[in-house]
mmCIF file of C-alpha atoms and ligand atoms in Angstrom:
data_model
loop_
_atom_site.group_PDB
_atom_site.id
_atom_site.type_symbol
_atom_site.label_atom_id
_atom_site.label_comp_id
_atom_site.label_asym_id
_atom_site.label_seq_id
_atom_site.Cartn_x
_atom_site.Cartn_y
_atom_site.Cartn_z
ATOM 1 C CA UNK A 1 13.018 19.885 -3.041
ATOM 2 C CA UNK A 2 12.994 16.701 -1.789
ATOM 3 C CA UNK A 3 13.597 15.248 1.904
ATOM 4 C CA UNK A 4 16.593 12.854 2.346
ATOM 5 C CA UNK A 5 14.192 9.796 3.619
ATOM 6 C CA UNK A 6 12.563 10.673 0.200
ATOM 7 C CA UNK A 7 15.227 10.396 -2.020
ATOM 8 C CA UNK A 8 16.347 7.058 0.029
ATOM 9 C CA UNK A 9 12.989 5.380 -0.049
ATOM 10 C CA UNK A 10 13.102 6.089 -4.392
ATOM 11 C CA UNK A 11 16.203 4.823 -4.535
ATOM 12 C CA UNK A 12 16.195 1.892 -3.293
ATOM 13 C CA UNK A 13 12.903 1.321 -2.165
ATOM 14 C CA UNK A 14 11.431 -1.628 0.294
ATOM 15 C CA UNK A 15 8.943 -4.356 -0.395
ATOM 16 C CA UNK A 16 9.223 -4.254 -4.560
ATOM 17 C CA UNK A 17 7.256 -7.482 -6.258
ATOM 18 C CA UNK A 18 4.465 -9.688 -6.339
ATOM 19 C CA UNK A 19 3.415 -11.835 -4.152
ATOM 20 C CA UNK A 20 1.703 -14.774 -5.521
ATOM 21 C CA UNK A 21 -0.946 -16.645 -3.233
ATOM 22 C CA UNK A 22 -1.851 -12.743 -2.020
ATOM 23 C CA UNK A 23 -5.095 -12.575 0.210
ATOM 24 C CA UNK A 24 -5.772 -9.392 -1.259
ATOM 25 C CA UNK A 25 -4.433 -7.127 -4.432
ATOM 26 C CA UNK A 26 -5.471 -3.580 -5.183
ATOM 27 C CA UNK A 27 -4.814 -1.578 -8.109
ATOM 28 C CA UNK A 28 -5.561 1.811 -8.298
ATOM 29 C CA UNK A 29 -4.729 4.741 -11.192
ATOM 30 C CA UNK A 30 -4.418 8.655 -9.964
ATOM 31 C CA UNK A 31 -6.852 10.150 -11.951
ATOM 32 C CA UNK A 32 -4.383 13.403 -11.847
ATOM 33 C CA UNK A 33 -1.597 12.031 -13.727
ATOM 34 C CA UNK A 34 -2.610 8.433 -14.895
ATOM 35 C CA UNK A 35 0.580 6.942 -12.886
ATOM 36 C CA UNK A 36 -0.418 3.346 -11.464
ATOM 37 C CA UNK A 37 0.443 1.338 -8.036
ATOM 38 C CA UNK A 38 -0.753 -2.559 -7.416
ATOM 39 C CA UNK A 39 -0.504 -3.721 -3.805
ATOM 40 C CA UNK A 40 -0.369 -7.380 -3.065
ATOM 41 C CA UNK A 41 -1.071 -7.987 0.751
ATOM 42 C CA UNK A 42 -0.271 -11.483 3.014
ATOM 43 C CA UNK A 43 -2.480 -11.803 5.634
ATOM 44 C CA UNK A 44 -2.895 -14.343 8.474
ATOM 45 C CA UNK A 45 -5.219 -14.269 11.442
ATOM 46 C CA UNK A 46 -5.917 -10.682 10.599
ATOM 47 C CA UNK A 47 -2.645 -9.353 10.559
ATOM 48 C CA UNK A 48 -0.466 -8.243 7.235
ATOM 49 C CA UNK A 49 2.848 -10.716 7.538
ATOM 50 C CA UNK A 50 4.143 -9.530 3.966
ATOM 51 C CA UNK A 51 3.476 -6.779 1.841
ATOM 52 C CA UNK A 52 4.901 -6.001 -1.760
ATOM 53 C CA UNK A 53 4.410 -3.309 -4.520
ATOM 54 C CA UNK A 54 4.742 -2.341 -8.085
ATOM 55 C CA UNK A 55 4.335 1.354 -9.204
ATOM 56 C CA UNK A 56 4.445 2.471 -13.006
ATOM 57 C CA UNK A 57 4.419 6.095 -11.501
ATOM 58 C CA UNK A 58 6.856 9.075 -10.065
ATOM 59 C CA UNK A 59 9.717 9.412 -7.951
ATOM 60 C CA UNK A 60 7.209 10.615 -4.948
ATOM 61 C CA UNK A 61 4.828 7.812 -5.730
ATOM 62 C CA UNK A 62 7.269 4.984 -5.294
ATOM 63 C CA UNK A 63 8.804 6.626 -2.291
ATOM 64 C CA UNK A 64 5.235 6.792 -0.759
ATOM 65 C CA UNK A 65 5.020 2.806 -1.959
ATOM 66 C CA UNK A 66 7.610 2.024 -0.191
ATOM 67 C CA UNK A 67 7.134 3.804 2.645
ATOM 68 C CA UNK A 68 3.299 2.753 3.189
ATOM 69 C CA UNK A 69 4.337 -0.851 2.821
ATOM 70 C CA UNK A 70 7.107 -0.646 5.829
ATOM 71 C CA UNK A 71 4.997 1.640 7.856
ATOM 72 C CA UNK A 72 2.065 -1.727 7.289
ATOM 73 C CA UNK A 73 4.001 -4.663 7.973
ATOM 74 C CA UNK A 74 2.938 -6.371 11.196
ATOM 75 C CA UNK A 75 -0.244 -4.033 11.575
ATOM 76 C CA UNK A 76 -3.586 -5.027 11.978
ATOM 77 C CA UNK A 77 -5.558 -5.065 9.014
ATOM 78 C CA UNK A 78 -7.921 -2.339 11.197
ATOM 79 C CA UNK A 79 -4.821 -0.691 12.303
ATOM 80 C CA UNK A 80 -3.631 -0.202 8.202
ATOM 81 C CA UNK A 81 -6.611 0.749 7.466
ATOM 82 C CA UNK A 82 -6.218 3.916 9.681
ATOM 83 C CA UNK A 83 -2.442 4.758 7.733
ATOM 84 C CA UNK A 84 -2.940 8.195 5.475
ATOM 85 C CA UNK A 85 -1.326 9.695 2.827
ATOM 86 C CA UNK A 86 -0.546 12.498 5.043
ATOM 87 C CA UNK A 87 1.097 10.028 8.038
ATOM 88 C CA UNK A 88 2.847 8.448 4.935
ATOM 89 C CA UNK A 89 4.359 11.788 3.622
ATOM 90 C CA UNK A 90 5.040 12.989 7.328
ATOM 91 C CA UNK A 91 6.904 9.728 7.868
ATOM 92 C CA UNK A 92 9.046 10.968 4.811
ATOM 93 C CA UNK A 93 9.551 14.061 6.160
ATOM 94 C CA UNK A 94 7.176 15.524 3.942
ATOM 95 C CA UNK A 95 6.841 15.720 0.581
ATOM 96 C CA UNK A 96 6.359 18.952 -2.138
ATOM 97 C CA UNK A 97 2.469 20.825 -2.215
ATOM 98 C CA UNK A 98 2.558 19.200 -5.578
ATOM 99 C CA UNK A 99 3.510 15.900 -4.827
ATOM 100 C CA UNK A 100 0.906 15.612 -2.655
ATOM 101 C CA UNK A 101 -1.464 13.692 -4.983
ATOM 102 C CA UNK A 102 1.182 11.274 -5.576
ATOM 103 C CA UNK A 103 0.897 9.791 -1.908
ATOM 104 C CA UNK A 104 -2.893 9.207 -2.469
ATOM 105 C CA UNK A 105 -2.057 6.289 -4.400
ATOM 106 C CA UNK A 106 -0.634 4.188 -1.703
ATOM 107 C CA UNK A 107 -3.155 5.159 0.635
ATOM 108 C CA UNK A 108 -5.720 4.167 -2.210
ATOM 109 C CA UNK A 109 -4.034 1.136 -3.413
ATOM 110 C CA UNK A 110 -3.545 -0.306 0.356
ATOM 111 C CA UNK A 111 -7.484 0.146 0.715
ATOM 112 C CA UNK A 112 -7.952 -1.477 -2.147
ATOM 113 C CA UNK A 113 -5.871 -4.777 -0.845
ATOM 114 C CA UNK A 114 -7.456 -4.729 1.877
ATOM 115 C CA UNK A 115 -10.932 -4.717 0.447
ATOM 116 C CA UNK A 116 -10.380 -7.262 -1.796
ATOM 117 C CA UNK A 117 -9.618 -9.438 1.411
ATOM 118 C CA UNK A 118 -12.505 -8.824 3.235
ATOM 119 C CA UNK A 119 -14.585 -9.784 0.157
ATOM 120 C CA UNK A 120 -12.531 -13.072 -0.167
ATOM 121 C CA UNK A 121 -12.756 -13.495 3.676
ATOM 122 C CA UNK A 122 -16.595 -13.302 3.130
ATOM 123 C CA UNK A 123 -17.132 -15.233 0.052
ATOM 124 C CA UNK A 124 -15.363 -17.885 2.024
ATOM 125 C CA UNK A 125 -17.593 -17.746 4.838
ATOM 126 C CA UNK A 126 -20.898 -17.858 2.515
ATOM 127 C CA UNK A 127 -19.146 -20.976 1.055
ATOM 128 C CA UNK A 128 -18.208 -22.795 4.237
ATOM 129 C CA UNK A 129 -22.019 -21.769 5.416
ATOM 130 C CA UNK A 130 -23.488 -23.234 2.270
ATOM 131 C CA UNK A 131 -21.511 -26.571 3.258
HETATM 132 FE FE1 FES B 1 1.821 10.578 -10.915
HETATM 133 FE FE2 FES B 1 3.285 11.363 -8.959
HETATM 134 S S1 FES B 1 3.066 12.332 -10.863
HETATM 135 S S2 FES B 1 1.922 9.703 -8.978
#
């Protein structure tokens, strides 16, 4: 049922944690199941230097966790921003019709990061403007 990248990327799969001084976290819930992912993202000069993940969710979900975050590393945060759940499950080698939903939430949860950056990135500016 499932493809061998699949089965490698659940069990034992890249970028697990926290990070602490993140520039961005997202959290996001699939509202099919009620499974959860958090994605903290490190970003200098607009580019993502270190990603990490936690999922309370499937087998499919933490393989598309772990997958997303390697396939992010070292990309622009435009380029990320581009990354689907269906280049994610293709990088897998696909995942079941049913499992589909499950790679939503690292597409979601990326987005997410990312636009909690940009708000920080602006709030900053406002500040250093209000200076
Ligand atoms: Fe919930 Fe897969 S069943 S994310």
């Amino acid at each position: 049922m499932y493809s061998e990248k699949v089965m490698d990327h659940f069990s034992n799969p890249r970028n697990v944690g926290e990070i602490e001084d993140a520039s961005g976290v997202g959290t996001v819930g699939n509202a099919k199941c009620g499974d959860i992912m958090r994605i903290f993202l490190k970003i200098e000069n607009d580019v993502i230097v270190d990603v990490k993940f936690k999922t309370f969710g499937c087998g499919a979900a933490i393989a598309t966790s772990s997958m997303a975050t390697e396939m992010v590393k070292g990309k622009t945060v435009e380029e990320a921003l581009k990354i689907t759940n269906q280049a994610v499950a293709e990088a897998l080698d696909g995942l079941p019709p049913v499992k589909m939903h499950c790679s939503l939430l690292a597409e979601e949860a990326l987005k997410a990061a990312i636009e909690d950056y940009q708000k920080k990135q602006q709030a900053q500016k406002e500040a250093a403007q209000a200076d």
